[in-house]
PDB file of C-alpha atoms in Angstrom:
ATOM      1  CA  UNK O   1       8.813   9.219  15.048  1.00  0.00           C
ATOM      2  CA  UNK O   2       6.341  12.146  16.130  1.00  0.00           C
ATOM      3  CA  UNK O   3       8.067  14.487  13.682  1.00  0.00           C
ATOM      4  CA  UNK O   4       7.817  11.840  10.795  1.00  0.00           C
ATOM      5  CA  UNK O   5       4.169  11.348  11.532  1.00  0.00           C
ATOM      6  CA  UNK O   6       3.486  15.075  11.399  1.00  0.00           C
ATOM      7  CA  UNK O   7       5.278  15.446   8.191  1.00  0.00           C
ATOM      8  CA  UNK O   8       3.273  12.403   6.684  1.00  0.00           C
ATOM      9  CA  UNK O   9      -0.030  13.992   7.608  1.00  0.00           C
ATOM     10  CA  UNK O  10       1.003  17.404   6.508  1.00  0.00           C
ATOM     11  CA  UNK O  11       2.233  16.163   3.025  1.00  0.00           C
ATOM     12  CA  UNK O  12      -0.612  13.685   2.339  1.00  0.00           C
ATOM     13  CA  UNK O  13      -3.139  16.178   3.519  1.00  0.00           C
ATOM     14  CA  UNK O  14      -1.893  18.518   0.674  1.00  0.00           C
ATOM     15  CA  UNK O  15      -2.055  15.603  -1.772  1.00  0.00           C
ATOM     16  CA  UNK O  16      -5.561  14.766  -0.787  1.00  0.00           C
ATOM     17  CA  UNK O  17      -6.714  18.287  -1.633  1.00  0.00           C
ATOM     18  CA  UNK O  18      -5.987  17.598  -5.333  1.00  0.00           C
ATOM     19  CA  UNK O  19      -8.652  14.878  -5.405  1.00  0.00           C
ATOM     20  CA  UNK O  20     -11.386  16.811  -3.437  1.00  0.00           C
ATOM     21  CA  UNK O  21     -14.114  15.710  -5.969  1.00  0.00           C
ATOM     22  CA  UNK O  22     -13.274  12.177  -5.325  1.00  0.00           C
ATOM     23  CA  UNK O  23     -13.843  12.533  -1.568  1.00  0.00           C
ATOM     24  CA  UNK O  24     -16.879  14.624  -1.972  1.00  0.00           C
ATOM     25  CA  UNK O  25     -18.445  11.944  -4.125  1.00  0.00           C
ATOM     26  CA  UNK O  26     -17.412   9.147  -1.588  1.00  0.00           C
ATOM     27  CA  UNK O  27     -18.835  11.361   1.355  1.00  0.00           C
ATOM     28  CA  UNK O  28     -22.159  11.912  -0.325  1.00  0.00           C
ATOM     29  CA  UNK O  29     -22.391   8.142  -1.103  1.00  0.00           C
ATOM     30  CA  UNK O  30     -21.628   7.168   2.417  1.00  0.00           C
ATOM     31  CA  UNK O  31     -24.094   9.934   3.557  1.00  0.00           C
ATOM     32  CA  UNK O  32     -26.973   8.268   1.656  1.00  0.00           C
ATOM     33  CA  UNK O  33     -25.920   4.716   2.566  1.00  0.00           C
ATOM     34  CA  UNK O  34     -25.889   5.595   6.344  1.00  0.00           C
ATOM     35  CA  UNK O  35     -28.590   8.331   6.310  1.00  0.00           C
ATOM     36  CA  UNK O  36     -30.377   6.830   9.397  1.00  0.00           C
ATOM     37  CA  UNK O  37     -27.208   6.930  11.471  1.00  0.00           C
ATOM     38  CA  UNK O  38     -26.307  10.395  10.229  1.00  0.00           C
ATOM     39  CA  UNK O  39     -29.731  11.841  11.089  1.00  0.00           C
ATOM     40  CA  UNK O  40     -28.967  11.234  14.789  1.00  0.00           C
ATOM     41  CA  UNK O  41     -25.811  13.410  14.667  1.00  0.00           C
ATOM     42  CA  UNK O  42     -26.318  15.894  11.685  1.00  0.00           C
ATOM     43  CA  UNK O  43     -24.845  16.331   8.391  1.00  0.00           C
ATOM     44  CA  UNK O  44     -22.358  18.990   9.428  1.00  0.00           C
ATOM     45  CA  UNK O  45     -20.698  16.774  11.999  1.00  0.00           C
ATOM     46  CA  UNK O  46     -20.803  13.801   9.462  1.00  0.00           C
ATOM     47  CA  UNK O  47     -18.765  15.888   6.961  1.00  0.00           C
ATOM     48  CA  UNK O  48     -16.432  17.200   9.544  1.00  0.00           C
ATOM     49  CA  UNK O  49     -15.599  13.703  10.745  1.00  0.00           C
ATOM     50  CA  UNK O  50     -15.224  12.182   7.313  1.00  0.00           C
ATOM     51  CA  UNK O  51     -12.699  14.721   6.104  1.00  0.00           C
ATOM     52  CA  UNK O  52     -10.944  14.454   9.383  1.00  0.00           C
ATOM     53  CA  UNK O  53     -10.562  10.834   8.755  1.00  0.00           C
ATOM     54  CA  UNK O  54      -9.310  11.588   5.103  1.00  0.00           C
ATOM     55  CA  UNK O  55      -6.689  13.898   6.689  1.00  0.00           C
ATOM     56  CA  UNK O  56      -5.580  11.199   9.208  1.00  0.00           C
ATOM     57  CA  UNK O  57      -5.615   8.455   6.702  1.00  0.00           C
ATOM     58  CA  UNK O  58      -8.049   6.223   8.502  1.00  0.00           C
ATOM     59  CA  UNK O  59     -10.708   6.526   5.771  1.00  0.00           C
ATOM     60  CA  UNK O  60      -9.309   3.689   3.730  1.00  0.00           C
ATOM     61  CA  UNK O  61      -9.724   1.040   6.483  1.00  0.00           C
ATOM     62  CA  UNK O  62     -12.060  -1.822   5.299  1.00  0.00           C
ATOM     63  CA  UNK O  63     -12.982  -0.239   2.198  1.00  0.00           C
ATOM     64  CA  UNK O  64     -13.186  -1.753  -1.314  1.00  0.00           C
ATOM     65  CA  UNK O  65     -10.101  -2.045  -3.428  1.00  0.00           C
ATOM     66  CA  UNK O  66     -11.359   0.371  -6.119  1.00  0.00           C
ATOM     67  CA  UNK O  67     -11.431   3.067  -3.318  1.00  0.00           C
ATOM     68  CA  UNK O  68      -8.131   2.047  -1.881  1.00  0.00           C
ATOM     69  CA  UNK O  69      -6.186   2.644  -5.183  1.00  0.00           C
ATOM     70  CA  UNK O  70      -8.346   5.635  -6.114  1.00  0.00           C
ATOM     71  CA  UNK O  71      -5.937   8.408  -5.232  1.00  0.00           C
ATOM     72  CA  UNK O  72      -2.202   8.667  -4.186  1.00  0.00           C
ATOM     73  CA  UNK O  73      -3.230   9.710  -0.724  1.00  0.00           C
ATOM     74  CA  UNK O  74      -5.348   6.575  -0.383  1.00  0.00           C
ATOM     75  CA  UNK O  75      -2.545   4.334  -1.537  1.00  0.00           C
ATOM     76  CA  UNK O  76      -0.030   6.075   0.873  1.00  0.00           C
ATOM     77  CA  UNK O  77      -2.627   5.782   3.824  1.00  0.00           C
ATOM     78  CA  UNK O  78      -3.217   2.029   3.090  1.00  0.00           C
ATOM     79  CA  UNK O  79       0.529   1.442   3.167  1.00  0.00           C
ATOM     80  CA  UNK O  80       0.860   3.309   6.614  1.00  0.00           C
ATOM     81  CA  UNK O  81      -2.199   1.418   7.976  1.00  0.00           C
ATOM     82  CA  UNK O  82      -0.847  -1.871   6.998  1.00  0.00           C
ATOM     83  CA  UNK O  83       2.580  -1.063   8.559  1.00  0.00           C
ATOM     84  CA  UNK O  84       1.178   0.115  11.705  1.00  0.00           C
ATOM     85  CA  UNK O  85      -1.385  -2.749  12.169  1.00  0.00           C
ATOM     86  CA  UNK O  86       1.019  -5.635  11.386  1.00  0.00           C
ATOM     87  CA  UNK O  87       4.639  -4.330  12.322  1.00  0.00           C
ATOM     88  CA  UNK O  88       4.503  -6.842  15.117  1.00  0.00           C
ATOM     89  CA  UNK O  89       5.035  -9.484  12.463  1.00  0.00           C
ATOM     90  CA  UNK O  90       8.464  -8.067  11.850  1.00  0.00           C
ATOM     91  CA  UNK O  91       8.945  -7.078  15.445  1.00  0.00           C
ATOM     92  CA  UNK O  92       8.741 -10.768  16.422  1.00  0.00           C
ATOM     93  CA  UNK O  93      10.874 -11.797  13.588  1.00  0.00           C
ATOM     94  CA  UNK O  94       8.247 -14.030  11.932  1.00  0.00           C
ATOM     95  CA  UNK O  95       8.649 -15.004   8.329  1.00  0.00           C
ATOM     96  CA  UNK O  96       5.518 -15.436   6.145  1.00  0.00           C
ATOM     97  CA  UNK O  97       4.649 -16.537   2.561  1.00  0.00           C
ATOM     98  CA  UNK O  98       2.827 -14.348   0.052  1.00  0.00           C
ATOM     99  CA  UNK O  99      -0.485 -15.995   0.703  1.00  0.00           C
ATOM    100  CA  UNK O 100      -0.076 -15.145   4.415  1.00  0.00           C
ATOM    101  CA  UNK O 101       0.759 -11.473   3.715  1.00  0.00           C
ATOM    102  CA  UNK O 102      -2.257 -11.563   1.365  1.00  0.00           C
ATOM    103  CA  UNK O 103      -4.462 -12.688   4.392  1.00  0.00           C
ATOM    104  CA  UNK O 104      -3.191  -9.643   6.421  1.00  0.00           C
ATOM    105  CA  UNK O 105      -3.953  -7.245   3.468  1.00  0.00           C
ATOM    106  CA  UNK O 106      -7.325  -8.590   3.258  1.00  0.00           C
ATOM    107  CA  UNK O 107      -8.117  -7.939   6.920  1.00  0.00           C
ATOM    108  CA  UNK O 108      -7.956  -4.214   5.904  1.00  0.00           C
ATOM    109  CA  UNK O 109      -9.296  -4.487   2.436  1.00  0.00           C
ATOM    110  CA  UNK O 110     -11.499  -7.611   1.994  1.00  0.00           C
ATOM    111  CA  UNK O 111     -11.246  -7.656  -1.924  1.00  0.00           C
ATOM    112  CA  UNK O 112      -7.574  -6.960  -2.247  1.00  0.00           C
ATOM    113  CA  UNK O 113      -6.297  -8.786  -5.179  1.00  0.00           C
ATOM    114  CA  UNK O 114      -3.858 -11.705  -4.939  1.00  0.00           C
ATOM    115  CA  UNK O 115      -2.098 -10.772  -8.027  1.00  0.00           C
ATOM    116  CA  UNK O 116      -0.962  -7.552  -6.686  1.00  0.00           C
ATOM    117  CA  UNK O 117       0.516  -9.316  -3.590  1.00  0.00           C
ATOM    118  CA  UNK O 118       2.134 -11.904  -5.758  1.00  0.00           C
ATOM    119  CA  UNK O 119       3.772  -9.319  -7.830  1.00  0.00           C
ATOM    120  CA  UNK O 120       5.152  -7.538  -4.717  1.00  0.00           C
ATOM    121  CA  UNK O 121       6.517 -10.954  -3.414  1.00  0.00           C
ATOM    122  CA  UNK O 122       8.205 -11.595  -6.774  1.00  0.00           C
ATOM    123  CA  UNK O 123      10.360  -8.466  -6.190  1.00  0.00           C
ATOM    124  CA  UNK O 124      11.613 -10.116  -3.073  1.00  0.00           C
ATOM    125  CA  UNK O 125      11.790 -13.710  -4.140  1.00  0.00           C
ATOM    126  CA  UNK O 126      13.057 -13.114  -7.721  1.00  0.00           C
ATOM    127  CA  UNK O 127      13.743 -16.691  -8.958  1.00  0.00           C
ATOM    128  CA  UNK O 128      12.708 -18.488  -5.747  1.00  0.00           C
ATOM    129  CA  UNK O 129       9.389 -20.362  -5.315  1.00  0.00           C
ATOM    130  CA  UNK O 130       6.499 -18.336  -4.533  1.00  0.00           C
ATOM    131  CA  UNK O 131       5.855 -20.199  -1.291  1.00  0.00           C
ATOM    132  CA  UNK O 132       9.152 -19.046   0.234  1.00  0.00           C
ATOM    133  CA  UNK O 133       9.058 -17.133   3.368  1.00  0.00           C
ATOM    134  CA  UNK O 134       9.766 -13.474   3.507  1.00  0.00           C
ATOM    135  CA  UNK O 135      10.469 -10.971   6.295  1.00  0.00           C
ATOM    136  CA  UNK O 136       7.905  -8.266   7.083  1.00  0.00           C
ATOM    137  CA  UNK O 137      10.447  -5.372   6.047  1.00  0.00           C
ATOM    138  CA  UNK O 138      11.338  -7.085   2.837  1.00  0.00           C
ATOM    139  CA  UNK O 139       7.908  -7.551   1.742  1.00  0.00           C
ATOM    140  CA  UNK O 140       6.526  -4.139   3.044  1.00  0.00           C
ATOM    141  CA  UNK O 141       9.020  -2.089   0.965  1.00  0.00           C
ATOM    142  CA  UNK O 142       8.528  -4.332  -2.174  1.00  0.00           C
ATOM    143  CA  UNK O 143       4.809  -3.984  -1.705  1.00  0.00           C
ATOM    144  CA  UNK O 144       5.057  -0.222  -1.383  1.00  0.00           C
ATOM    145  CA  UNK O 145       6.825   0.141  -4.757  1.00  0.00           C
ATOM    146  CA  UNK O 146       4.373  -2.239  -6.572  1.00  0.00           C
ATOM    147  CA  UNK O 147       1.247  -0.985  -5.055  1.00  0.00           C
ATOM    148  CA  UNK O 148       2.014   2.787  -5.041  1.00  0.00           C
ATOM    149  CA  UNK O 149       3.540   2.847  -8.541  1.00  0.00           C
ATOM    150  CA  UNK O 150       1.596   0.013 -10.177  1.00  0.00           C
ATOM    151  CA  UNK O 151       0.596   1.823 -13.415  1.00  0.00           C
ATOM    152  CA  UNK O 152       3.921   3.390 -13.771  1.00  0.00           C
ATOM    153  CA  UNK O 153       5.653   0.048 -13.439  1.00  0.00           C
ATOM    154  CA  UNK O 154       3.406  -1.459 -16.133  1.00  0.00           C
ATOM    155  CA  UNK O 155       4.712   1.091 -18.525  1.00  0.00           C
ATOM    156  CA  UNK O 156       8.203   0.516 -17.442  1.00  0.00           C
ATOM    157  CA  UNK O 157       7.690  -3.346 -18.155  1.00  0.00           C
ATOM    158  CA  UNK O 158       6.439  -2.439 -21.678  1.00  0.00           C
ATOM    159  CA  UNK O 159       9.696  -0.348 -22.252  1.00  0.00           C
ATOM    160  CA  UNK O 160      11.868  -2.967 -20.890  1.00  0.00           C
ATOM    161  CA  UNK O 161      10.482  -5.755 -22.965  1.00  0.00           C
ATOM    162  CA  UNK O 162      10.832  -3.585 -26.045  1.00  0.00           C
ATOM    163  CA  UNK O 163      14.530  -2.853 -25.201  1.00  0.00           C
ATOM    164  CA  UNK O 164      15.119  -6.377 -24.488  1.00  0.00           C
ATOM    165  CA  UNK O 165      13.929  -7.568 -27.928  1.00  0.00           C
ATOM    166  CA  UNK O 166      15.734  -4.809 -29.848  1.00  0.00           C
ATOM    167  CA  UNK O 167      12.554  -2.663 -30.515  1.00  0.00           C
ATOM    168  CA  UNK O 168      12.267   0.979 -30.323  1.00  0.00           C
ATOM    169  CA  UNK O 169       9.827   1.751 -27.455  1.00  0.00           C
ATOM    170  CA  UNK O 170       8.614   4.999 -29.084  1.00  0.00           C
ATOM    171  CA  UNK O 171       5.024   4.218 -28.085  1.00  0.00           C
ATOM    172  CA  UNK O 172       4.168   3.380 -24.435  1.00  0.00           C
ATOM    173  CA  UNK O 173       0.801   2.217 -23.603  1.00  0.00           C
ATOM    174  CA  UNK O 174      -0.279   3.919 -20.271  1.00  0.00           C
ATOM    175  CA  UNK O 175      -2.630   1.461 -18.508  1.00  0.00           C
ATOM    176  CA  UNK O 176      -5.778   2.298 -16.426  1.00  0.00           C
ATOM    177  CA  UNK O 177      -5.801   1.838 -12.761  1.00  0.00           C
ATOM    178  CA  UNK O 178      -7.466  -1.692 -13.392  1.00  0.00           C
ATOM    179  CA  UNK O 179      -5.663  -2.944 -16.534  1.00  0.00           C
ATOM    180  CA  UNK O 180      -2.491  -3.275 -14.777  1.00  0.00           C
ATOM    181  CA  UNK O 181      -3.626  -6.053 -12.437  1.00  0.00           C
ATOM    182  CA  UNK O 182      -3.820  -8.393 -15.463  1.00  0.00           C
ATOM    183  CA  UNK O 183      -1.052  -7.497 -17.776  1.00  0.00           C
ATOM    184  CA  UNK O 184       1.798 -10.017 -17.825  1.00  0.00           C
ATOM    185  CA  UNK O 185       5.231  -8.467 -16.783  1.00  0.00           C
ATOM    186  CA  UNK O 186       8.712  -9.738 -17.947  1.00  0.00           C
ATOM    187  CA  UNK O 187       9.529 -13.155 -16.886  1.00  0.00           C
ATOM    188  CA  UNK O 188      12.717 -13.146 -14.741  1.00  0.00           C
ATOM    189  CA  UNK O 189      13.278 -16.759 -15.696  1.00  0.00           C
ATOM    190  CA  UNK O 190      13.862 -16.069 -19.426  1.00  0.00           C
ATOM    191  CA  UNK O 191      17.475 -16.339 -20.445  1.00  0.00           C
ATOM    192  CA  UNK O 192      17.407 -13.076 -22.325  1.00  0.00           C
ATOM    193  CA  UNK O 193      15.835 -11.284 -19.312  1.00  0.00           C
ATOM    194  CA  UNK O 194      18.763 -12.331 -17.097  1.00  0.00           C
ATOM    195  CA  UNK O 195      21.212 -10.350 -19.409  1.00  0.00           C
ATOM    196  CA  UNK O 196      19.191  -7.005 -18.727  1.00  0.00           C
ATOM    197  CA  UNK O 197      19.296  -4.004 -20.723  1.00  0.00           C
ATOM    198  CA  UNK O 198      21.715  -1.000 -20.892  1.00  0.00           C
ATOM    199  CA  UNK O 199      21.106   1.225 -17.842  1.00  0.00           C
ATOM    200  CA  UNK O 200      21.611   4.502 -19.616  1.00  0.00           C
ATOM    201  CA  UNK O 201      19.414   3.886 -22.514  1.00  0.00           C
ATOM    202  CA  UNK O 202      16.746   2.508 -20.199  1.00  0.00           C
ATOM    203  CA  UNK O 203      16.768   5.722 -18.088  1.00  0.00           C
ATOM    204  CA  UNK O 204      16.314   7.967 -21.226  1.00  0.00           C
ATOM    205  CA  UNK O 205      13.004   6.299 -21.890  1.00  0.00           C
ATOM    206  CA  UNK O 206      12.069   6.320 -18.302  1.00  0.00           C
ATOM    207  CA  UNK O 207      12.748  10.158 -17.996  1.00  0.00           C
ATOM    208  CA  UNK O 208      10.423  10.629 -20.809  1.00  0.00           C
ATOM    209  CA  UNK O 209       7.830   8.462 -19.284  1.00  0.00           C
ATOM    210  CA  UNK O 210       7.947  10.307 -15.964  1.00  0.00           C
ATOM    211  CA  UNK O 211       7.531  13.534 -17.758  1.00  0.00           C
ATOM    212  CA  UNK O 212       4.255  12.418 -19.320  1.00  0.00           C
ATOM    213  CA  UNK O 213       2.909   9.801 -17.204  1.00  0.00           C
ATOM    214  CA  UNK O 214      -0.406  10.897 -15.568  1.00  0.00           C
ATOM    215  CA  UNK O 215      -0.036   8.476 -12.593  1.00  0.00           C
ATOM    216  CA  UNK O 216       2.407   8.662  -9.693  1.00  0.00           C
ATOM    217  CA  UNK O 217       6.086   8.212 -10.589  1.00  0.00           C
ATOM    218  CA  UNK O 218       9.243   8.027  -8.522  1.00  0.00           C
ATOM    219  CA  UNK O 219      11.251  11.288  -8.701  1.00  0.00           C
ATOM    220  CA  UNK O 220      13.342  11.239 -11.906  1.00  0.00           C
ATOM    221  CA  UNK O 221      16.429  12.307 -10.279  1.00  0.00           C
ATOM    222  CA  UNK O 222      16.337   9.346  -7.906  1.00  0.00           C
ATOM    223  CA  UNK O 223      15.465   6.943 -10.802  1.00  0.00           C
ATOM    224  CA  UNK O 224      18.562   8.382 -12.519  1.00  0.00           C
ATOM    225  CA  UNK O 225      20.611   7.706  -9.264  1.00  0.00           C
ATOM    226  CA  UNK O 226      19.377   4.145  -9.062  1.00  0.00           C
ATOM    227  CA  UNK O 227      20.399   3.530 -12.782  1.00  0.00           C
ATOM    228  CA  UNK O 228      23.691   5.221 -12.635  1.00  0.00           C
ATOM    229  CA  UNK O 229      25.235   2.644 -10.356  1.00  0.00           C
ATOM    230  CA  UNK O 230      25.051  -0.094 -12.889  1.00  0.00           C
ATOM    231  CA  UNK O 231      25.803  -0.691 -16.534  1.00  0.00           C
ATOM    232  CA  UNK O 232      23.100  -3.238 -17.063  1.00  0.00           C
ATOM    233  CA  UNK O 233      20.194  -4.467 -15.205  1.00  0.00           C
ATOM    234  CA  UNK O 234      17.021  -6.602 -15.338  1.00  0.00           C
ATOM    235  CA  UNK O 235      13.539  -5.635 -14.836  1.00  0.00           C
ATOM    236  CA  UNK O 236      13.355  -7.174 -11.443  1.00  0.00           C
ATOM    237  CA  UNK O 237      16.752  -5.886 -10.392  1.00  0.00           C
ATOM    238  CA  UNK O 238      15.350  -2.318 -11.104  1.00  0.00           C
ATOM    239  CA  UNK O 239      12.235  -3.001  -8.851  1.00  0.00           C
ATOM    240  CA  UNK O 240      14.612  -4.290  -6.106  1.00  0.00           C
ATOM    241  CA  UNK O 241      16.729  -1.135  -6.235  1.00  0.00           C
ATOM    242  CA  UNK O 242      13.705   1.005  -6.146  1.00  0.00           C
ATOM    243  CA  UNK O 243      12.262  -0.784  -3.090  1.00  0.00           C
ATOM    244  CA  UNK O 244      15.529  -0.391  -1.214  1.00  0.00           C
ATOM    245  CA  UNK O 245      16.251   3.061  -2.100  1.00  0.00           C
ATOM    246  CA  UNK O 246      16.199   5.390   1.029  1.00  0.00           C
ATOM    247  CA  UNK O 247      15.397   8.446  -0.937  1.00  0.00           C
ATOM    248  CA  UNK O 248      12.382   6.991  -2.875  1.00  0.00           C
ATOM    249  CA  UNK O 249      10.866   5.916   0.431  1.00  0.00           C
ATOM    250  CA  UNK O 250      11.369   9.395   1.912  1.00  0.00           C
ATOM    251  CA  UNK O 251       9.855  11.042  -1.301  1.00  0.00           C
ATOM    252  CA  UNK O 252       6.784   8.676  -1.060  1.00  0.00           C
ATOM    253  CA  UNK O 253       6.326   9.682   2.688  1.00  0.00           C
ATOM    254  CA  UNK O 254       4.169   6.660   3.773  1.00  0.00           C
ATOM    255  CA  UNK O 255       6.665   4.497   5.694  1.00  0.00           C
ATOM    256  CA  UNK O 256       9.469   5.277   8.049  1.00  0.00           C
ATOM    257  CA  UNK O 257      13.024   4.425   7.336  1.00  0.00           C
ATOM    258  CA  UNK O 258      13.984   0.822   7.605  1.00  0.00           C
ATOM    259  CA  UNK O 259      15.736   1.397  11.039  1.00  0.00           C
ATOM    260  CA  UNK O 260      12.551   2.880  12.541  1.00  0.00           C
ATOM    261  CA  UNK O 261      10.144   0.330  10.971  1.00  0.00           C
ATOM    262  CA  UNK O 262       9.463  -1.486  14.270  1.00  0.00           C
ATOM    263  CA  UNK O 263       8.977   1.699  16.283  1.00  0.00           C
ATOM    264  CA  UNK O 264       5.602   3.341  16.575  1.00  0.00           C
ATOM    265  CA  UNK O 265       5.079   4.930  20.069  1.00  0.00           C
ATOM    266  CA  UNK O 266       1.868   6.655  19.091  1.00  0.00           C
ATOM    267  CA  UNK O 267       0.224   3.249  18.084  1.00  0.00           C
ATOM    268  CA  UNK O 268       1.823   1.502  21.274  1.00  0.00           C
ATOM    269  CA  UNK O 269       0.299   4.245  23.411  1.00  0.00           C
ATOM    270  CA  UNK O 270      -2.928   3.961  21.860  1.00  0.00           C
ATOM    271  CA  UNK O 271      -3.193   0.143  22.062  1.00  0.00           C
ATOM    272  CA  UNK O 272      -2.190   0.242  25.910  1.00  0.00           C
ATOM    273  CA  UNK O 273      -4.997   2.943  26.508  1.00  0.00           C
ATOM    274  CA  UNK O 274      -7.565   0.616  24.756  1.00  0.00           C
ATOM    275  CA  UNK O 275      -6.430  -2.434  26.442  1.00  0.00           C
ATOM    276  CA  UNK O 276      -6.717  -0.659  29.880  1.00  0.00           C
ATOM    277  CA  UNK O 277     -10.259   0.448  28.971  1.00  0.00           C
ATOM    278  CA  UNK O 278     -11.595  -2.831  27.683  1.00  0.00           C
ATOM    279  CA  UNK O 279     -11.940  -5.871  30.348  1.00  0.00           C
ATOM    280  CA  UNK O 280     -10.287  -8.922  28.974  1.00  0.00           C
ATOM    281  CA  UNK O 281      -8.500  -7.318  26.003  1.00  0.00           C
ATOM    282  CA  UNK O 282      -5.061  -7.445  27.466  1.00  0.00           C
ATOM    283  CA  UNK O 283      -4.820 -11.209  27.686  1.00  0.00           C
ATOM    284  CA  UNK O 284      -6.457 -11.694  24.252  1.00  0.00           C
ATOM    285  CA  UNK O 285      -4.140  -9.218  22.381  1.00  0.00           C
ATOM    286  CA  UNK O 286      -1.040 -10.541  24.054  1.00  0.00           C
ATOM    287  CA  UNK O 287      -1.620 -14.149  22.967  1.00  0.00           C
ATOM    288  CA  UNK O 288      -1.162 -13.593  19.189  1.00  0.00           C
ATOM    289  CA  UNK O 289       0.758 -11.147  16.878  1.00  0.00           C
ATOM    290  CA  UNK O 290      -2.252 -10.474  14.456  1.00  0.00           C
ATOM    291  CA  UNK O 291      -5.002 -10.193  17.099  1.00  0.00           C
ATOM    292  CA  UNK O 292      -4.110  -6.851  18.557  1.00  0.00           C
ATOM    293  CA  UNK O 293      -4.436  -4.184  15.858  1.00  0.00           C
ATOM    294  CA  UNK O 294      -7.080  -5.786  13.522  1.00  0.00           C
ATOM    295  CA  UNK O 295      -9.606  -6.050  16.467  1.00  0.00           C
ATOM    296  CA  UNK O 296      -9.233  -2.434  17.477  1.00  0.00           C
ATOM    297  CA  UNK O 297      -8.734  -0.980  14.221  1.00  0.00           C
ATOM    298  CA  UNK O 298     -12.467  -0.687  13.339  1.00  0.00           C
ATOM    299  CA  UNK O 299     -12.572   2.222  15.895  1.00  0.00           C
ATOM    300  CA  UNK O 300     -10.074   4.043  13.682  1.00  0.00           C
ATOM    301  CA  UNK O 301     -12.143   3.559  10.468  1.00  0.00           C
ATOM    302  CA  UNK O 302     -14.470   5.897   8.645  1.00  0.00           C
ATOM    303  CA  UNK O 303     -17.017   7.106  11.318  1.00  0.00           C
ATOM    304  CA  UNK O 304     -20.137   6.229   9.377  1.00  0.00           C
ATOM    305  CA  UNK O 305     -19.368   2.624   8.591  1.00  0.00           C
ATOM    306  CA  UNK O 306     -19.019   0.797  11.920  1.00  0.00           C
ATOM    307  CA  UNK O 307     -22.593  -0.394  12.272  1.00  0.00           C
ATOM    308  CA  UNK O 308     -22.780  -2.552   9.182  1.00  0.00           C
ATOM    309  CA  UNK O 309     -19.044  -3.234   8.621  1.00  0.00           C
ATOM    310  CA  UNK O 310     -17.792  -3.973  12.041  1.00  0.00           C
ATOM    311  CA  UNK O 311     -19.445  -7.402  12.126  1.00  0.00           C
ATOM    312  CA  UNK O 312     -18.268  -8.256   8.615  1.00  0.00           C
ATOM    313  CA  UNK O 313     -14.730  -7.251   9.396  1.00  0.00           C
ATOM    314  CA  UNK O 314     -14.717  -9.194  12.553  1.00  0.00           C
ATOM    315  CA  UNK O 315     -15.893 -12.235  10.844  1.00  0.00           C
ATOM    316  CA  UNK O 316     -13.307 -12.007   8.040  1.00  0.00           C
ATOM    317  CA  UNK O 317     -10.512 -11.111  10.500  1.00  0.00           C
ATOM    318  CA  UNK O 318     -11.127 -14.316  12.526  1.00  0.00           C
ATOM    319  CA  UNK O 319     -11.122 -16.501   9.602  1.00  0.00           C
ATOM    320  CA  UNK O 320      -7.995 -14.929   8.002  1.00  0.00           C
ATOM    321  CA  UNK O 321      -6.034 -14.769  11.158  1.00  0.00           C
ATOM    322  CA  UNK O 322      -6.701 -18.486  11.877  1.00  0.00           C
ATOM    323  CA  UNK O 323      -5.442 -19.537   8.400  1.00  0.00           C
ATOM    324  CA  UNK O 324      -2.310 -17.364   8.850  1.00  0.00           C
ATOM    325  CA  UNK O 325      -1.675 -18.911  12.283  1.00  0.00           C
ATOM    326  CA  UNK O 326      -2.246 -22.368  11.151  1.00  0.00           C
ATOM    327  CA  UNK O 327       0.275 -21.859   8.348  1.00  0.00           C
ATOM    328  CA  UNK O 328       2.788 -20.468  10.750  1.00  0.00           C
ATOM    329  CA  UNK O 329       2.669 -23.604  12.870  1.00  0.00           C
TER     330      UNK O 329
END
């Protein structure tokens, strides 16, 4: 896991460099917002700690959704933070509904949209009711595909729908980062959708889409590998295949392999160190699965947001955790 963590930070630090302007603008915005706090430490230290948090991936904690999805590095960092904070859900074998997973997501991003959580749940549940329970690993890998590649999947949905209805998908509307939240995707309950489309033809259009899509796409070679195993497939069948593909998970680089999903020695060591330092924390954190990480995670956040965000996060965390625990019982 140590090697995996190093590879993650090394890769995502390089991807973050492509969006330096985004982080400079955000850093200046936070500097102005917290100028009284910054004056005690100095601007140089502020920028040092801010960009250290960007490299470490902790800069996305408790931030607004527009910032969470602003860059591929932010999305990968959020996926990794969600896994690290709530892997105990999977470790304990708990099954949660979509709304409960959404509560966990809101502990890290208070305005995280419910619709995106529901879309991820649909990949797992397919034709089952949305209130059915899901394992942590199933939801996490489906959520990874839906969240990281959301704009790409909206274009894929448009291509699929055109092929399904016999149209020539020669024009693909590339959505903005926000329009994809409201677009209706193909309904898996439709009779025609159950028959699917021809995989080889589907790939031809997806290959062209990957070449000219300005948002993140899965590696075309791996998409081809997914589609080469079947003759026909449905839209959600394609999403399920993407979410379960080992190579695509490795290429994205945010999450460990499924076999290592419940192991994070670095986080375990950090939590043990924190519990040893804070009186009374040990008994509190061992009493529930969600109480450990969210209550200690504000320490890992952006260094200049704790004064006015920690109280807000604690209040939201208490409410969301109680709702989840009640639904579990």
